[in-house]
Amino acid sequence: MKLFFGKKENNIITMFRKHLDKVEEGIELLDDVIKDYMKSNNYRELCEKIDSIENQADVLRRGIEKEMYKGGFLPNFRGDLLGIIESVDKVMNKTESVSDIFYYETPYIPEELKDEFIKLSEEVITTYKHLKTAIESIFDNIDDASEIIKEVEKSEHNADIHEKNIKEIVFKMNLALSQKLHIKQICENMGDIADRAENTSDRLNILLMKRNIK
């Protein structure tokens, strides 16, 4: 079922979609960063683009919040949407943080771990894409949202598996403890992107439950 909104609400929804697209752009670029890094290709320019995208996402978020505080949507729905956009913005913030690790720290990643890092990155992207679709569904066809949220949870679980695989492998390797801990930190930060996406889907689920109670 498609919910119907007024002109003011539809303008905010358009801004909301732009913010979701911007965060998706940042996460896709991080995937490019990781794949280029594993192949020893030039990746630093991509990291700089992610910094720029994070700033653009912040501008969009502040614009949405400003418009929403002027009115638009019923108060309860407005509060839930504000919580969701803030939560999505945290996904972008963590994406930038991971990018910065590769940019400034140039971590050592053994060959044995590169495929797992790439798989982890791909699951992180998939988790966010499902989240984006789930959020958009509340404006397009709200009845689809619950099933899409389940896909967010599945993808986050898959990302968690790759994160654990990396940890299991790295602590069996003949590396300095500092290197092992550095790699552990990186995969946990990457996993945090998927975790934050799932946390956002939990907020979305609460919005849906409130609607069903009424």
CSV table of C-alpha atoms in Angstrom, one decimal:
chain,number,residue,atom,x,y,z
A,1,MET,CA,0.0,0.0,0.0
A,2,LYS,CA,1.3,3.4,-0.9
A,3,LEU,CA,0.9,6.2,1.7
A,4,PHE,CA,-0.2,9.6,0.4
A,5,PHE,CA,1.5,12.8,1.5
A,6,GLY,CA,1.2,16.5,0.8
A,7,LYS,CA,3.5,18.7,-1.2
A,8,LYS,CA,5.7,19.6,1.8
A,9,GLU,CA,6.1,15.9,2.8
A,10,ASN,CA,6.9,14.9,-0.8
A,11,ASN,CA,9.6,17.5,-1.0
A,12,ILE,CA,11.2,16.1,2.2
A,13,ILE,CA,10.9,12.5,0.8
A,14,THR,CA,12.8,13.7,-2.3
A,15,MET,CA,15.6,15.0,-0.1
A,16,PHE,CA,15.5,11.8,2.0
A,17,ARG,CA,16.0,9.7,-1.2
A,18,LYS,CA,19.0,11.9,-2.2
A,19,HIS,CA,20.6,11.3,1.2
A,20,LEU,CA,20.1,7.6,0.9
A,21,ASP,CA,21.6,7.7,-2.6
A,22,LYS,CA,24.6,9.7,-1.3
A,23,VAL,CA,25.3,7.2,1.4
A,24,GLU,CA,25.1,4.4,-1.1
A,25,GLU,CA,27.6,6.2,-3.3
A,26,GLY,CA,30.0,6.5,-0.4
A,27,ILE,CA,29.7,2.8,0.5
A,28,GLU,CA,30.2,1.7,-3.1
A,29,LEU,CA,33.3,3.9,-3.3
A,30,LEU,CA,34.6,2.2,-0.1
A,31,ASP,CA,34.2,-1.2,-1.8
A,32,ASP,CA,36.3,0.2,-4.7
A,33,VAL,CA,38.9,1.5,-2.2
A,34,ILE,CA,39.2,-2.0,-0.6
A,35,LYS,CA,39.4,-3.8,-3.9
A,36,ASP,CA,42.0,-1.4,-5.3
A,37,TYR,CA,44.0,-1.6,-2.0
A,38,MET,CA,44.1,-5.4,-2.2
A,39,LYS,CA,45.4,-5.2,-5.7
A,40,SER,CA,48.0,-2.5,-4.8
A,41,ASN,CA,46.2,0.0,-7.1
A,42,ASN,CA,45.9,3.7,-6.5
A,43,TYR,CA,43.1,4.2,-4.0
A,44,ARG,CA,43.8,7.4,-2.2
A,45,GLU,CA,41.8,9.6,-4.6
A,46,LEU,CA,38.8,7.4,-3.9
A,47,CYS,CA,39.3,8.0,-0.2
A,48,GLU,CA,39.3,11.7,-0.8
A,49,LYS,CA,36.0,11.4,-2.7
A,50,ILE,CA,34.5,9.5,0.3
A,51,ASP,CA,35.4,12.5,2.6
A,52,SER,CA,33.6,14.8,0.2
A,53,ILE,CA,30.6,12.6,0.0
A,54,GLU,CA,30.3,12.4,3.8
A,55,ASN,CA,30.3,16.2,3.9
A,56,GLN,CA,27.6,16.3,1.2
A,57,ALA,CA,25.5,13.7,3.1
A,58,ASP,CA,25.8,15.9,6.2
A,59,VAL,CA,24.5,18.9,4.3
A,60,LEU,CA,21.6,16.9,3.0
A,61,ARG,CA,20.8,15.5,6.5
A,62,ARG,CA,20.8,19.0,8.0
A,63,GLY,CA,18.5,20.3,5.2
A,64,ILE,CA,16.1,17.5,5.8
A,65,GLU,CA,16.0,18.1,9.6
A,66,LYS,CA,15.5,21.8,9.1
A,67,GLU,CA,12.5,21.2,6.8
A,68,MET,CA,11.0,18.6,9.1
A,69,TYR,CA,11.2,20.8,12.1
A,70,LYS,CA,9.2,23.4,10.2
A,71,GLY,CA,6.4,20.8,10.0
A,72,GLY,CA,5.4,18.0,7.7
A,73,PHE,CA,4.3,14.5,8.7
A,74,LEU,CA,2.5,13.7,11.8
A,75,PRO,CA,4.6,14.2,15.0
A,76,ASN,CA,5.2,10.5,15.8
A,77,PHE,CA,6.0,9.7,12.2
A,78,ARG,CA,8.3,12.7,12.0
A,79,GLY,CA,10.2,11.7,15.0
A,80,ASP,CA,10.7,8.2,13.7
A,81,LEU,CA,11.9,9.5,10.3
A,82,LEU,CA,14.4,11.9,12.0
A,83,GLY,CA,15.7,8.9,14.0
A,84,ILE,CA,16.1,6.9,10.8
A,85,ILE,CA,18.0,9.6,8.9
A,86,GLU,CA,20.3,10.2,11.8
A,87,SER,CA,21.0,6.5,12.0
A,88,VAL,CA,21.6,6.3,8.2
A,89,ASP,CA,24.1,9.2,8.6
A,90,LYS,CA,26.0,7.1,11.2
A,91,VAL,CA,26.4,4.5,8.5
A,92,MET,CA,28.1,7.1,6.3
A,93,ASN,CA,30.3,8.3,9.2
A,94,LYS,CA,31.6,4.8,9.8
A,95,THR,CA,32.2,4.4,6.1
A,96,GLU,CA,34.4,7.5,6.1
A,97,SER,CA,36.2,6.2,9.2
A,98,VAL,CA,37.1,2.9,7.5
A,99,SER,CA,38.3,4.8,4.4
A,100,ASP,CA,40.5,7.0,6.7
A,101,ILE,CA,42.1,3.9,8.1
A,102,PHE,CA,43.3,2.8,4.7
A,103,TYR,CA,44.2,6.3,3.7
A,104,TYR,CA,46.3,7.2,6.8
A,105,GLU,CA,47.4,3.9,8.2
A,106,THR,CA,48.1,1.8,5.1
A,107,PRO,CA,47.6,-1.5,6.9
A,108,TYR,CA,49.4,-4.7,6.0
A,109,ILE,CA,46.8,-7.2,4.7
A,110,PRO,CA,48.3,-10.7,4.0
A,111,GLU,CA,47.4,-12.4,0.7
A,112,GLU,CA,45.5,-15.1,2.6
A,113,LEU,CA,43.0,-12.5,3.9
A,114,LYS,CA,42.4,-10.4,0.8
A,115,ASP,CA,39.5,-12.4,-0.6
A,116,GLU,CA,37.8,-12.4,2.8
A,117,PHE,CA,38.1,-8.7,3.1
A,118,ILE,CA,36.6,-8.3,-0.4
A,119,LYS,CA,33.7,-10.6,0.5
A,120,LEU,CA,33.1,-8.7,3.7
A,121,SER,CA,33.0,-5.4,1.8
A,122,GLU,CA,30.5,-6.9,-0.7
A,123,GLU,CA,28.2,-8.0,2.1
A,124,VAL,CA,28.4,-4.6,3.7
A,125,ILE,CA,27.3,-3.1,0.5
A,126,THR,CA,24.5,-5.6,0.1
A,127,THR,CA,23.3,-4.9,3.7
A,128,TYR,CA,23.1,-1.2,3.0
A,129,LYS,CA,21.3,-1.7,-0.3
A,130,HIS,CA,18.6,-3.8,1.4
A,131,LEU,CA,18.3,-1.1,4.0
A,132,LYS,CA,17.9,1.6,1.4
A,133,THR,CA,15.2,-0.4,-0.4
A,134,ALA,CA,13.4,-1.0,3.0
A,135,ILE,CA,13.4,2.7,3.8
A,136,GLU,CA,12.2,3.7,0.4
A,137,SER,CA,9.4,1.1,0.6
A,138,ILE,CA,7.7,3.1,3.4
A,139,PHE,CA,7.1,5.8,0.8
A,140,ASP,CA,6.5,3.5,-2.1
A,141,ASN,CA,4.7,0.4,-0.7
A,142,ILE,CA,4.9,0.1,3.0
A,143,ASP,CA,3.6,-3.4,3.1
A,144,ASP,CA,6.9,-4.6,1.5
A,145,ALA,CA,9.1,-3.2,4.3
A,146,SER,CA,9.0,-6.1,6.7
A,147,GLU,CA,10.2,-8.6,4.2
A,148,ILE,CA,13.0,-6.4,3.0
A,149,ILE,CA,14.1,-5.8,6.6
A,150,LYS,CA,14.7,-9.6,6.9
A,151,GLU,CA,17.1,-9.3,4.0
A,152,VAL,CA,19.0,-6.6,5.9
A,153,GLU,CA,19.4,-9.0,8.8
A,154,LYS,CA,20.5,-11.9,6.5
A,155,SER,CA,23.2,-9.7,4.8
A,156,GLU,CA,24.4,-8.4,8.2
A,157,HIS,CA,24.7,-12.0,9.4
A,158,ASN,CA,26.8,-12.9,6.3
A,159,ALA,CA,29.0,-9.9,6.9
A,160,ASP,CA,29.5,-11.1,10.5
A,161,ILE,CA,30.6,-14.5,9.2
A,162,HIS,CA,33.3,-13.0,7.0
A,163,GLU,CA,34.4,-10.8,9.9
A,164,LYS,CA,34.8,-13.8,12.1
A,165,ASN,CA,36.6,-15.7,9.4
A,166,ILE,CA,39.2,-13.0,9.1
A,167,LYS,CA,39.8,-13.0,12.9
A,168,GLU,CA,40.1,-16.8,13.0
A,169,ILE,CA,42.6,-16.8,10.2
A,170,VAL,CA,44.7,-13.9,11.3
A,171,PHE,CA,45.2,-15.1,14.8
A,172,LYS,CA,46.6,-18.4,13.5
A,173,MET,CA,49.1,-16.5,11.3
A,174,ASN,CA,52.8,-15.9,12.0
A,175,LEU,CA,52.4,-12.1,12.4
A,176,ALA,CA,53.3,-9.6,15.1
A,177,LEU,CA,50.6,-9.2,17.6
A,178,SER,CA,50.3,-5.5,16.6
A,179,GLN,CA,49.6,-6.5,13.0
A,180,LYS,CA,47.0,-9.0,14.1
A,181,LEU,CA,45.3,-6.4,16.2
A,182,HIS,CA,45.4,-3.9,13.4
A,183,ILE,CA,43.7,-6.3,11.0
A,184,LYS,CA,41.1,-7.2,13.7
A,185,GLN,CA,40.4,-3.5,14.2
A,186,ILE,CA,39.9,-3.0,10.4
A,187,CYS,CA,37.5,-5.9,9.9
A,188,GLU,CA,35.5,-4.9,13.0
A,189,ASN,CA,35.1,-1.3,11.7
A,190,MET,CA,34.0,-2.7,8.4
A,191,GLY,CA,31.5,-4.9,10.2
A,192,ASP,CA,30.3,-1.9,12.1
A,193,ILE,CA,29.0,-0.4,8.9
A,194,ALA,CA,26.7,-3.4,8.4
A,195,ASP,CA,25.8,-3.4,12.1
A,196,ARG,CA,24.7,0.3,11.9
A,197,ALA,CA,22.7,-0.5,8.8
A,198,GLU,CA,20.9,-3.3,10.7
A,199,ASN,CA,20.4,-0.9,13.7
A,200,THR,CA,18.7,1.5,11.3
A,201,SER,CA,16.4,-1.3,10.1
A,202,ASP,CA,15.5,-2.0,13.7
A,203,ARG,CA,14.3,1.6,13.9
A,204,LEU,CA,12.3,1.1,10.7
A,205,ASN,CA,10.8,-2.0,12.2
A,206,ILE,CA,9.6,0.0,15.3
A,207,LEU,CA,8.0,2.5,12.9
A,208,LEU,CA,6.1,-0.4,11.2
A,209,MET,CA,5.0,-1.9,14.6
A,210,LYS,CA,3.7,1.5,15.7
A,211,ARG,CA,1.6,1.7,12.5
A,212,ASN,CA,0.2,-1.8,13.0
A,213,ILE,CA,-0.8,-1.1,16.6
A,214,LYS,CA,-3.0,1.9,15.5
